[in-house]
PDB file of C-alpha atoms and ligand atoms in Angstrom:
ATOM      1  CA  UNK V   1      21.018  -9.214 -14.929  1.00 54.00           C
ATOM      2  CA  UNK V   2      21.643  -9.950 -11.365  1.00 54.00           C
ATOM      3  CA  UNK V   3      20.052 -12.610  -9.770  1.00 61.00           C
ATOM      4  CA  UNK V   4      17.524 -12.351  -7.139  1.00 58.00           C
ATOM      5  CA  UNK V   5      20.368 -12.795  -4.723  1.00 60.00           C
ATOM      6  CA  UNK V   6      22.403  -9.956  -5.644  1.00 63.00           C
ATOM      7  CA  UNK V   7      19.270  -7.454  -6.861  1.00 80.00           C
ATOM      8  CA  UNK V   8      18.559  -4.522  -3.649  1.00 93.00           C
ATOM      9  CA  UNK V   9      15.221  -6.113  -2.316  1.00 97.00           C
ATOM     10  CA  UNK V  10      12.730  -3.879  -3.246  1.00 98.00           C
ATOM     11  CA  UNK V  11       8.805  -4.006  -3.010  1.00 98.00           C
ATOM     12  CA  UNK V  12       6.070  -2.347  -4.206  1.00 98.00           C
ATOM     13  CA  UNK V  13       3.058  -2.101  -2.049  1.00 98.00           C
ATOM     14  CA  UNK V  14       0.396  -0.998  -4.242  1.00 98.00           C
ATOM     15  CA  UNK V  15      -3.219   0.738  -3.181  1.00 97.00           C
ATOM     16  CA  UNK V  16      -5.332   3.810  -3.116  1.00 97.00           C
ATOM     17  CA  UNK V  17      -4.549   5.062   0.009  1.00 98.00           C
ATOM     18  CA  UNK V  18      -7.676   7.287   0.136  1.00 98.00           C
ATOM     19  CA  UNK V  19      -6.272   8.188   2.767  1.00 98.00           C
ATOM     20  CA  UNK V  20      -3.399   6.019   4.319  1.00 98.00           C
ATOM     21  CA  UNK V  21      -4.521   4.427   7.403  1.00 98.00           C
ATOM     22  CA  UNK V  22      -3.066   3.130  10.508  1.00 98.00           C
ATOM     23  CA  UNK V  23      -3.828  -0.458   9.129  1.00 98.00           C
ATOM     24  CA  UNK V  24      -1.587   0.811   6.085  1.00 98.00           C
ATOM     25  CA  UNK V  25       1.317   2.045   8.461  1.00 98.00           C
ATOM     26  CA  UNK V  26       1.654  -0.828  10.388  1.00 98.00           C
ATOM     27  CA  UNK V  27       2.279  -3.173   7.920  1.00 98.00           C
ATOM     28  CA  UNK V  28       4.923  -0.906   5.907  1.00 98.00           C
ATOM     29  CA  UNK V  29       6.519  -0.196   9.293  1.00 98.00           C
ATOM     30  CA  UNK V  30       6.752  -4.308   9.956  1.00 98.00           C
ATOM     31  CA  UNK V  31       7.215  -5.223   5.985  1.00 98.00           C
ATOM     32  CA  UNK V  32      10.860  -2.248   6.564  1.00 98.00           C
ATOM     33  CA  UNK V  33      12.947  -5.264   8.133  1.00 98.00           C
ATOM     34  CA  UNK V  34      12.359  -7.606   4.994  1.00 98.00           C
ATOM     35  CA  UNK V  35      13.597  -5.435   2.387  1.00 98.00           C
ATOM     36  CA  UNK V  36      16.165  -2.707   1.229  1.00 98.00           C
ATOM     37  CA  UNK V  37      13.027  -0.783  -0.516  1.00 98.00           C
ATOM     38  CA  UNK V  38       9.286  -0.311  -0.032  1.00 98.00           C
ATOM     39  CA  UNK V  39       7.758   1.949  -3.130  1.00 98.00           C
ATOM     40  CA  UNK V  40       4.223   2.726  -1.488  1.00 98.00           C
ATOM     41  CA  UNK V  41       2.590   3.459  -4.444  1.00 98.00           C
ATOM     42  CA  UNK V  42      -1.043   4.695  -5.227  1.00 98.00           C
ATOM     43  CA  UNK V  43      -2.682   3.557  -8.262  1.00 97.00           C
ATOM     44  CA  UNK V  44      -4.515   5.610 -10.326  1.00 96.00           C
ATOM     45  CA  UNK V  45      -7.936   3.790 -11.878  1.00 85.00           C
ATOM     46  CA  UNK V  46      -9.506   5.704 -14.308  1.00 77.00           C
ATOM     47  CA  UNK V  47     -12.657   4.480 -13.562  1.00 78.00           C
ATOM     48  CA  UNK V  48     -12.411   4.955  -9.618  1.00 80.00           C
ATOM     49  CA  UNK V  49     -11.485   8.379  -8.988  1.00 85.00           C
ATOM     50  CA  UNK V  50     -10.147   9.068  -5.550  1.00 93.00           C
ATOM     51  CA  UNK V  51     -11.985  10.981  -2.584  1.00 96.00           C
ATOM     52  CA  UNK V  52      -8.846  12.892  -1.615  1.00 97.00           C
ATOM     53  CA  UNK V  53      -6.301  14.335  -3.961  1.00 96.00           C
ATOM     54  CA  UNK V  54      -3.746  12.223  -5.109  1.00 96.00           C
ATOM     55  CA  UNK V  55      -0.908  15.400  -3.700  1.00 97.00           C
ATOM     56  CA  UNK V  56      -2.569  15.225  -0.653  1.00 98.00           C
ATOM     57  CA  UNK V  57      -2.239  11.260  -0.752  1.00 98.00           C
ATOM     58  CA  UNK V  58       1.315  11.123  -1.655  1.00 98.00           C
ATOM     59  CA  UNK V  59       2.088  13.997   1.103  1.00 98.00           C
ATOM     60  CA  UNK V  60       0.294  13.034   3.884  1.00 98.00           C
ATOM     61  CA  UNK V  61       2.097   9.110   3.377  1.00 98.00           C
ATOM     62  CA  UNK V  62       5.613  10.837   3.046  1.00 98.00           C
ATOM     63  CA  UNK V  63       4.987  13.178   6.363  1.00 98.00           C
ATOM     64  CA  UNK V  64       4.528   9.850   7.964  1.00 98.00           C
ATOM     65  CA  UNK V  65       7.894   7.927   6.919  1.00 98.00           C
ATOM     66  CA  UNK V  66       9.678  11.475   6.867  1.00 97.00           C
ATOM     67  CA  UNK V  67      12.235   9.740   8.742  1.00 95.00           C
ATOM     68  CA  UNK V  68      12.512   6.794   7.048  1.00 97.00           C
ATOM     69  CA  UNK V  69      15.006   7.009   3.658  1.00 96.00           C
ATOM     70  CA  UNK V  70      14.122   3.282   2.841  1.00 98.00           C
ATOM     71  CA  UNK V  71      10.354   4.553   1.453  1.00 98.00           C
ATOM     72  CA  UNK V  72       9.463   5.665  -1.543  1.00 98.00           C
ATOM     73  CA  UNK V  73       6.093   7.309  -2.359  1.00 98.00           C
ATOM     74  CA  UNK V  74       4.907   7.785  -5.992  1.00 98.00           C
ATOM     75  CA  UNK V  75       1.784   6.634  -8.124  1.00 98.00           C
ATOM     76  CA  UNK V  76       1.116   4.865 -11.031  1.00 97.00           C
ATOM     77  CA  UNK V  77      -1.311   4.300 -13.557  1.00 96.00           C
ATOM     78  CA  UNK V  78      -1.541   0.196 -15.640  1.00 96.00           C
ATOM     79  CA  UNK V  79      -0.687  -2.792 -14.778  1.00 97.00           C
ATOM     80  CA  UNK V  80       0.688  -3.414 -10.998  1.00 98.00           C
ATOM     81  CA  UNK V  81       3.320  -5.593 -12.489  1.00 98.00           C
ATOM     82  CA  UNK V  82       4.201  -3.459 -15.195  1.00 98.00           C
ATOM     83  CA  UNK V  83       5.229  -0.786 -12.534  1.00 98.00           C
ATOM     84  CA  UNK V  84       7.133  -3.385 -11.030  1.00 98.00           C
ATOM     85  CA  UNK V  85       9.027  -4.227 -13.987  1.00 98.00           C
ATOM     86  CA  UNK V  86       9.760  -0.410 -14.453  1.00 98.00           C
ATOM     87  CA  UNK V  87      10.921   0.245 -10.925  1.00 98.00           C
ATOM     88  CA  UNK V  88      12.903  -3.138 -11.161  1.00 97.00           C
ATOM     89  CA  UNK V  89      10.672  -4.270  -7.744  1.00 98.00           C
ATOM     90  CA  UNK V  90      10.732  -8.232  -7.452  1.00 97.00           C
ATOM     91  CA  UNK V  91       8.420  -7.933  -4.765  1.00 98.00           C
ATOM     92  CA  UNK V  92       3.866  -6.599  -4.000  1.00 98.00           C
ATOM     93  CA  UNK V  93       3.829  -6.289  -0.759  1.00 98.00           C
ATOM     94  CA  UNK V  94       0.092  -6.817   0.514  1.00 98.00           C
ATOM     95  CA  UNK V  95      -2.002  -7.113   3.677  1.00 98.00           C
ATOM     96  CA  UNK V  96      -5.135  -9.348   4.605  1.00 97.00           C
ATOM     97  CA  UNK V  97      -7.201  -8.768   7.310  1.00 96.00           C
ATOM     98  CA  UNK V  98     -10.017 -11.214   6.466  1.00 95.00           C
ATOM     99  CA  UNK V  99     -10.892 -14.176   4.680  1.00 96.00           C
ATOM    100  CA  UNK V 100     -12.418 -11.867   1.811  1.00 96.00           C
ATOM    101  CA  UNK V 101      -9.111  -9.995   1.809  1.00 96.00           C
ATOM    102  CA  UNK V 102      -7.137 -13.860   1.399  1.00 97.00           C
ATOM    103  CA  UNK V 103      -9.756 -14.892  -1.526  1.00 97.00           C
ATOM    104  CA  UNK V 104      -9.405 -11.295  -3.369  1.00 97.00           C
ATOM    105  CA  UNK V 105      -5.689 -11.393  -3.107  1.00 98.00           C
ATOM    106  CA  UNK V 106      -5.121 -15.012  -4.451  1.00 98.00           C
ATOM    107  CA  UNK V 107      -6.933 -14.278  -7.654  1.00 98.00           C
ATOM    108  CA  UNK V 108      -4.611 -11.089  -7.975  1.00 98.00           C
ATOM    109  CA  UNK V 109      -1.576 -12.691  -6.802  1.00 98.00           C
ATOM    110  CA  UNK V 110      -1.644 -15.702  -8.964  1.00 98.00           C
ATOM    111  CA  UNK V 111      -2.883 -13.574 -12.166  1.00 98.00           C
ATOM    112  CA  UNK V 112       0.816 -11.206 -11.471  1.00 98.00           C
ATOM    113  CA  UNK V 113       2.152 -14.216 -11.108  1.00 98.00           C
ATOM    114  CA  UNK V 114       1.431 -15.445 -14.490  1.00 98.00           C
ATOM    115  CA  UNK V 115       1.695 -12.208 -15.956  1.00 98.00           C
ATOM    116  CA  UNK V 116       5.107 -11.967 -14.686  1.00 98.00           C
ATOM    117  CA  UNK V 117       6.709 -14.932 -13.253  1.00 97.00           C
ATOM    118  CA  UNK V 118       9.391 -13.327 -11.305  1.00 96.00           C
ATOM    119  CA  UNK V 119       7.391 -11.254  -8.897  1.00 98.00           C
ATOM    120  CA  UNK V 120       6.391 -12.580  -5.414  1.00 98.00           C
ATOM    121  CA  UNK V 121       3.539 -11.790  -3.366  1.00 98.00           C
ATOM    122  CA  UNK V 122       4.417 -11.286   0.229  1.00 98.00           C
ATOM    123  CA  UNK V 123       1.530 -10.934   2.496  1.00 98.00           C
ATOM    124  CA  UNK V 124       1.455  -9.614   6.538  1.00 98.00           C
ATOM    125  CA  UNK V 125      -1.598 -10.753   8.494  1.00 98.00           C
ATOM    126  CA  UNK V 126      -2.949  -7.355   9.974  1.00 96.00           C
ATOM    127  CA  UNK V 127      -2.715  -7.002  13.507  1.00 96.00           C
ATOM    128  CA  UNK V 128      -5.753  -7.731  15.475  1.00 96.00           C
ATOM    129  CA  UNK V 129      -7.030  -4.284  16.554  1.00 96.00           C
ATOM    130  CA  UNK V 130      -6.563  -2.883  13.004  1.00 96.00           C
ATOM    131  CA  UNK V 131      -8.521  -5.638  11.173  1.00 95.00           C
ATOM    132  CA  UNK V 132     -11.538  -3.162  11.032  1.00 94.00           C
ATOM    133  CA  UNK V 133     -10.043  -0.343  10.091  1.00 96.00           C
ATOM    134  CA  UNK V 134     -10.043   0.543   6.681  1.00 96.00           C
ATOM    135  CA  UNK V 135     -10.099   4.375   3.892  1.00 97.00           C
ATOM    136  CA  UNK V 136     -13.895   3.617   3.359  1.00 96.00           C
ATOM    137  CA  UNK V 137     -14.462   3.719   6.966  1.00 96.00           C
ATOM    138  CA  UNK V 138     -12.017   6.589   7.329  1.00 98.00           C
ATOM    139  CA  UNK V 139     -13.568   8.449   4.726  1.00 97.00           C
ATOM    140  CA  UNK V 140     -16.971   7.423   6.420  1.00 97.00           C
ATOM    141  CA  UNK V 141     -16.300   9.132   9.557  1.00 97.00           C
ATOM    142  CA  UNK V 142     -14.312  12.140   7.874  1.00 97.00           C
ATOM    143  CA  UNK V 143     -17.292  13.446   5.621  1.00 97.00           C
ATOM    144  CA  UNK V 144     -19.493  12.969   8.856  1.00 97.00           C
ATOM    145  CA  UNK V 145     -17.053  14.969  11.271  1.00 96.00           C
ATOM    146  CA  UNK V 146     -16.130  12.099  13.464  1.00 96.00           C
ATOM    147  CA  UNK V 147     -12.761  12.033  14.994  1.00 96.00           C
ATOM    148  CA  UNK V 148     -10.500  10.198  12.246  1.00 97.00           C
ATOM    149  CA  UNK V 149      -7.456  10.251  14.529  1.00 96.00           C
ATOM    150  CA  UNK V 150      -8.274   6.713  16.138  1.00 95.00           C
ATOM    151  CA  UNK V 151      -7.531   5.398  12.148  1.00 98.00           C
ATOM    152  CA  UNK V 152      -4.836   7.536  10.616  1.00 98.00           C
ATOM    153  CA  UNK V 153      -1.194   7.598  11.680  1.00 98.00           C
ATOM    154  CA  UNK V 154       0.335  10.427  13.809  1.00 97.00           C
ATOM    155  CA  UNK V 155       1.050  13.697  12.292  1.00 96.00           C
ATOM    156  CA  UNK V 156      -1.729  13.565   9.524  1.00 97.00           C
ATOM    157  CA  UNK V 157      -4.346  15.991   9.354  1.00 97.00           C
ATOM    158  CA  UNK V 158      -6.769  14.995   6.825  1.00 97.00           C
ATOM    159  CA  UNK V 159      -7.900  18.359   4.468  1.00 94.00           C
ATOM    160  CA  UNK V 160     -10.284  18.399   1.312  1.00 91.00           C
ATOM    161  CA  UNK V 161     -13.867  18.176  -0.269  1.00 79.00           C
TER     162      UNK V 161
HETATM  163  P1  LIG Q   1      -6.855  -1.251  -2.452  1.00 53.31           P
HETATM  164  O1  LIG Q   1      -7.302  -0.141  -2.745  1.00 53.31           O
HETATM  165  O2  LIG Q   1      -6.525  -2.550  -2.762  1.00 53.31           O
HETATM  166  O3  LIG Q   1      -8.054  -2.224  -1.526  1.00 53.31           O
HETATM  167  P2  LIG Q   1      -6.078  -0.027   0.059  1.00 53.31           P
HETATM  168  O4  LIG Q   1      -5.501   1.083   0.249  1.00 53.31           O
HETATM  169  O5  LIG Q   1      -7.263  -0.132   0.933  1.00 53.31           O
HETATM  170  O6  LIG Q   1      -6.234  -0.634  -1.255  1.00 53.31           O
HETATM  171  O7  LIG Q   1      -4.661  -1.524   0.737  1.00 53.31           O
HETATM  172  C1  LIG Q   1      -3.737  -1.477   0.311  1.00 53.31           C
HETATM  173  C2  LIG Q   1      -3.183  -2.671   1.006  1.00 53.31           C
HETATM  174  O8  LIG Q   1      -3.068  -2.193   2.342  1.00 53.31           O
HETATM  175  C3  LIG Q   1      -3.919  -4.115   0.897  1.00 53.31           C
HETATM  176  O9  LIG Q   1      -2.777  -4.884   0.746  1.00 53.31           O
HETATM  177  C4  LIG Q   1      -4.646  -3.710   1.961  1.00 53.31           C
HETATM  178  O10 LIG Q   1      -4.869  -4.978   2.329  1.00 53.31           O
HETATM  179  C5  LIG Q   1      -3.778  -3.309   3.398  1.00 53.31           C
HETATM  180  N1  LIG Q   1      -4.470  -2.882   4.127  1.00 53.31           N
HETATM  181  C6  LIG Q   1      -5.295  -1.806   4.307  1.00 53.31           C
HETATM  182  N2  LIG Q   1      -5.816  -2.008   5.368  1.00 53.31           N
HETATM  183  C7  LIG Q   1      -5.147  -2.630   6.270  1.00 53.31           C
HETATM  184  C8  LIG Q   1      -5.306  -2.914   7.849  1.00 53.31           C
HETATM  185  N3  LIG Q   1      -6.290  -2.028   8.473  1.00 53.31           N
HETATM  186  N4  LIG Q   1      -4.559  -3.873   8.235  1.00 53.31           N
HETATM  187  C9  LIG Q   1      -3.758  -4.301   7.517  1.00 53.31           C
HETATM  188  N5  LIG Q   1      -3.447  -4.269   6.428  1.00 53.31           N
HETATM  189  C10 LIG Q   1      -4.125  -3.239   5.323  1.00 53.31           C
END
């Protein structure tokens, strides 16, 4: 087994990405210099069905990062740490917007560390102008016919429902 220094630095960025926003894109682009590969992984939750179709969510992320071969996009079900093990990722990437994010992420990060001691969660602070951007606001604006282009990455056109 390779030690951490010899392994390729692979991070998983887990989330719902329902849909991807400029906030997500910003975190991923800023994380690029830190890792050899980032797997953007859409977590499937049986109790929480997504609003947009999974294949559309994947397609939009792939479109945004079409020019970047360090980014892979997939979905997974089950525990995030089990997915990390299966793809040999040693890092989980998360974004922090608010103190509420911090409190939530601290619990999840500490539980993940218990479940899989080799994993490290890496947090990037949100860029101030994206603090209020989140997928649920984007869905609301979309459902009510507002201009979502302010909040979603260039090149993405939402469709569905
Ligand atoms: P979840 O379903 O876990 O809330 P999301 O798809 O909303 O997943 O977000 C995935 C990750 O992206 C989380 O770490 C979240 O904090 C981060 N994130 C979401 N929006 C922003 C933003 N505007 N700025 C920085 N990070 C963000």
